[in-house]
């Protein structure tokens, strides 16, 4: 097993590549875009994933799909939820990982759920 720093770096590289790929695939396949599996790394390496997702400014759907795939690879299947909220005369959409610690989803009306890909863990 790689050292903690190396594992975190590998997770960060995977996350950065996955954001780019899912961004491209969302334009082609919509919400059916697939995130490649991460390398076999310890849960603690997820710190690298979180850092990349916070600093690379992915859209909420890109972030949710990448985080869903990371969590799934660590035995934690979660749905991605897509919802909308109305603020004054504006309708806003948002996506988040259900049960993944995101709290902003509480103010949104759920429109659609994306379960984890079947047969992948």
PDB file of C-alpha atoms in Angstrom:
ATOM      1  CA  UNK A   1       0.000   0.000   0.000  1.00  0.00           C
ATOM      2  CA  UNK A   2       1.427   3.416  -0.886  1.00  0.00           C
ATOM      3  CA  UNK A   3       2.348   5.955   1.779  1.00  0.00           C
ATOM      4  CA  UNK A   4      -0.420   8.295   2.935  1.00  0.00           C
ATOM      5  CA  UNK A   5       0.983  11.254   0.988  1.00  0.00           C
ATOM      6  CA  UNK A   6       1.426   9.235  -2.173  1.00  0.00           C
ATOM      7  CA  UNK A   7      -2.058   7.728  -1.837  1.00  0.00           C
ATOM      8  CA  UNK A   8      -3.569  11.190  -1.343  1.00  0.00           C
ATOM      9  CA  UNK A   9      -1.718  12.465  -4.397  1.00  0.00           C
ATOM     10  CA  UNK A  10      -2.896   9.509  -6.495  1.00  0.00           C
ATOM     11  CA  UNK A  11      -6.483  10.145  -5.367  1.00  0.00           C
ATOM     12  CA  UNK A  12      -6.123  13.823  -6.275  1.00  0.00           C
ATOM     13  CA  UNK A  13      -4.806  12.979  -9.745  1.00  0.00           C
ATOM     14  CA  UNK A  14      -7.677  10.534 -10.260  1.00  0.00           C
ATOM     15  CA  UNK A  15     -10.189  13.188  -9.159  1.00  0.00           C
ATOM     16  CA  UNK A  16      -8.752  15.842 -11.486  1.00  0.00           C
ATOM     17  CA  UNK A  17      -8.820  13.461 -14.457  1.00  0.00           C
ATOM     18  CA  UNK A  18     -12.298  12.277 -13.540  1.00  0.00           C
ATOM     19  CA  UNK A  19     -13.673  15.823 -13.388  1.00  0.00           C
ATOM     20  CA  UNK A  20     -12.316  16.522 -16.878  1.00  0.00           C
ATOM     21  CA  UNK A  21     -13.718  13.261 -18.214  1.00  0.00           C
ATOM     22  CA  UNK A  22     -17.159  13.614 -16.643  1.00  0.00           C
ATOM     23  CA  UNK A  23     -17.336  17.232 -17.891  1.00  0.00           C
ATOM     24  CA  UNK A  24     -16.741  15.994 -21.432  1.00  0.00           C
ATOM     25  CA  UNK A  25     -19.066  13.005 -21.066  1.00  0.00           C
ATOM     26  CA  UNK A  26     -21.923  15.052 -19.600  1.00  0.00           C
ATOM     27  CA  UNK A  27     -22.130  16.981 -22.882  1.00  0.00           C
ATOM     28  CA  UNK A  28     -22.243  13.691 -24.801  1.00  0.00           C
ATOM     29  CA  UNK A  29     -24.319  11.428 -22.560  1.00  0.00           C
ATOM     30  CA  UNK A  30     -26.050  13.730 -20.088  1.00  0.00           C
ATOM     31  CA  UNK A  31     -26.614  12.284 -16.640  1.00  0.00           C
ATOM     32  CA  UNK A  32     -25.575   8.859 -17.936  1.00  0.00           C
ATOM     33  CA  UNK A  33     -21.915   9.953 -17.968  1.00  0.00           C
ATOM     34  CA  UNK A  34     -19.686   7.429 -16.225  1.00  0.00           C
ATOM     35  CA  UNK A  35     -16.791   8.175 -13.910  1.00  0.00           C
ATOM     36  CA  UNK A  36     -13.831   5.794 -14.182  1.00  0.00           C
ATOM     37  CA  UNK A  37     -13.015   3.771 -11.072  1.00  0.00           C
ATOM     38  CA  UNK A  38     -10.345   5.165  -8.781  1.00  0.00           C
ATOM     39  CA  UNK A  39      -7.176   3.236  -8.060  1.00  0.00           C
ATOM     40  CA  UNK A  40      -7.261   0.965  -5.035  1.00  0.00           C
ATOM     41  CA  UNK A  41      -6.450   3.401  -2.235  1.00  0.00           C
ATOM     42  CA  UNK A  42      -7.281   3.696   1.457  1.00  0.00           C
ATOM     43  CA  UNK A  43     -10.273   5.768   2.564  1.00  0.00           C
ATOM     44  CA  UNK A  44      -7.950   8.412   4.003  1.00  0.00           C
ATOM     45  CA  UNK A  45      -6.708   9.202   0.490  1.00  0.00           C
ATOM     46  CA  UNK A  46     -10.148  10.700  -0.123  1.00  0.00           C
ATOM     47  CA  UNK A  47      -8.639  13.884   1.275  1.00  0.00           C
ATOM     48  CA  UNK A  48      -6.996  14.336  -2.138  1.00  0.00           C
ATOM     49  CA  UNK A  49     -10.362  13.953  -3.853  1.00  0.00           C
ATOM     50  CA  UNK A  50     -11.958  16.553  -1.592  1.00  0.00           C
ATOM     51  CA  UNK A  51      -9.106  19.017  -2.132  1.00  0.00           C
ATOM     52  CA  UNK A  52      -9.371  18.732  -5.916  1.00  0.00           C
ATOM     53  CA  UNK A  53     -13.156  19.080  -5.850  1.00  0.00           C
ATOM     54  CA  UNK A  54     -12.929  22.209  -3.697  1.00  0.00           C
ATOM     55  CA  UNK A  55     -10.184  23.880  -5.702  1.00  0.00           C
ATOM     56  CA  UNK A  56     -10.981  22.939  -9.303  1.00  0.00           C
ATOM     57  CA  UNK A  57     -14.457  24.526  -9.383  1.00  0.00           C
ATOM     58  CA  UNK A  58     -16.401  21.635 -10.922  1.00  0.00           C
ATOM     59  CA  UNK A  59     -20.118  22.047 -11.411  1.00  0.00           C
ATOM     60  CA  UNK A  60     -22.264  20.467  -8.738  1.00  0.00           C
ATOM     61  CA  UNK A  61     -23.190  17.522 -10.996  1.00  0.00           C
ATOM     62  CA  UNK A  62     -19.528  16.908 -11.879  1.00  0.00           C
ATOM     63  CA  UNK A  63     -18.578  17.033  -8.216  1.00  0.00           C
ATOM     64  CA  UNK A  64     -21.440  14.773  -7.167  1.00  0.00           C
ATOM     65  CA  UNK A  65     -20.692  12.120  -9.800  1.00  0.00           C
ATOM     66  CA  UNK A  66     -16.977  12.015  -8.947  1.00  0.00           C
ATOM     67  CA  UNK A  67     -17.668  11.820  -5.214  1.00  0.00           C
ATOM     68  CA  UNK A  68     -20.347   9.155  -5.760  1.00  0.00           C
ATOM     69  CA  UNK A  69     -17.784   7.009  -7.617  1.00  0.00           C
ATOM     70  CA  UNK A  70     -15.136   7.483  -4.914  1.00  0.00           C
ATOM     71  CA  UNK A  71     -17.579   6.552  -2.157  1.00  0.00           C
ATOM     72  CA  UNK A  72     -18.858   3.553  -4.109  1.00  0.00           C
ATOM     73  CA  UNK A  73     -15.327   2.228  -4.537  1.00  0.00           C
ATOM     74  CA  UNK A  74     -15.043   2.324  -0.739  1.00  0.00           C
ATOM     75  CA  UNK A  75     -18.213   0.333  -0.145  1.00  0.00           C
ATOM     76  CA  UNK A  76     -20.512   3.311   0.378  1.00  0.00           C
ATOM     77  CA  UNK A  77     -23.200   3.385  -2.314  1.00  0.00           C
ATOM     78  CA  UNK A  78     -25.033   6.718  -2.464  1.00  0.00           C
ATOM     79  CA  UNK A  79     -27.460   8.217  -4.954  1.00  0.00           C
ATOM     80  CA  UNK A  80     -26.782  11.518  -6.687  1.00  0.00           C
ATOM     81  CA  UNK A  81     -29.841  13.738  -6.294  1.00  0.00           C
ATOM     82  CA  UNK A  82     -30.808  16.485  -8.715  1.00  0.00           C
ATOM     83  CA  UNK A  83     -33.194  19.117  -7.446  1.00  0.00           C
ATOM     84  CA  UNK A  84     -34.496  22.628  -8.009  1.00  0.00           C
ATOM     85  CA  UNK A  85     -35.310  25.591  -5.796  1.00  0.00           C
ATOM     86  CA  UNK A  86     -37.037  28.859  -6.495  1.00  0.00           C
ATOM     87  CA  UNK A  87     -35.409  32.069  -5.301  1.00  0.00           C
ATOM     88  CA  UNK A  88     -37.506  35.139  -6.154  1.00  0.00           C
ATOM     89  CA  UNK A  89     -38.070  34.854  -9.910  1.00  0.00           C
ATOM     90  CA  UNK A  90     -35.161  32.497 -10.497  1.00  0.00           C
ATOM     91  CA  UNK A  91     -35.239  28.710 -10.599  1.00  0.00           C
ATOM     92  CA  UNK A  92     -31.959  27.155  -9.541  1.00  0.00           C
ATOM     93  CA  UNK A  93     -30.840  23.564 -10.040  1.00  0.00           C
ATOM     94  CA  UNK A  94     -28.402  21.667  -7.828  1.00  0.00           C
ATOM     95  CA  UNK A  95     -26.958  18.152  -7.579  1.00  0.00           C
ATOM     96  CA  UNK A  96     -25.522  16.474  -4.499  1.00  0.00           C
ATOM     97  CA  UNK A  97     -24.606  13.086  -3.066  1.00  0.00           C
ATOM     98  CA  UNK A  98     -27.450  11.865  -0.869  1.00  0.00           C
ATOM     99  CA  UNK A  99     -26.114  11.149   2.583  1.00  0.00           C
ATOM    100  CA  UNK A 100     -22.668  12.371   1.595  1.00  0.00           C
ATOM    101  CA  UNK A 101     -22.607  15.209   4.091  1.00  0.00           C
ATOM    102  CA  UNK A 102     -24.112  17.861   1.796  1.00  0.00           C
ATOM    103  CA  UNK A 103     -26.717  19.954   3.570  1.00  0.00           C
ATOM    104  CA  UNK A 104     -27.742  22.401   0.861  1.00  0.00           C
ATOM    105  CA  UNK A 105     -29.942  19.736  -0.709  1.00  0.00           C
ATOM    106  CA  UNK A 106     -32.460  20.252   2.088  1.00  0.00           C
ATOM    107  CA  UNK A 107     -33.847  23.411   0.447  1.00  0.00           C
ATOM    108  CA  UNK A 108     -34.251  21.838  -2.983  1.00  0.00           C
ATOM    109  CA  UNK A 109     -37.160  19.877  -4.388  1.00  0.00           C
ATOM    110  CA  UNK A 110     -35.910  16.541  -5.649  1.00  0.00           C
ATOM    111  CA  UNK A 111     -36.459  15.937  -9.365  1.00  0.00           C
ATOM    112  CA  UNK A 112     -34.303  12.939 -10.138  1.00  0.00           C
ATOM    113  CA  UNK A 113     -32.027  10.351  -8.483  1.00  0.00           C
ATOM    114  CA  UNK A 114     -29.033   8.702 -10.067  1.00  0.00           C
ATOM    115  CA  UNK A 115     -28.256   5.442  -8.273  1.00  0.00           C
ATOM    116  CA  UNK A 116     -24.695   4.160  -8.284  1.00  0.00           C
ATOM    117  CA  UNK A 117     -23.811   2.224 -11.417  1.00  0.00           C
ATOM    118  CA  UNK A 118     -24.981  -1.396 -11.028  1.00  0.00           C
ATOM    119  CA  UNK A 119     -22.436  -4.122 -10.450  1.00  0.00           C
ATOM    120  CA  UNK A 120     -19.623  -1.727  -9.579  1.00  0.00           C
ATOM    121  CA  UNK A 121     -17.942  -1.630  -6.169  1.00  0.00           C
TER     122      UNK A 121
END
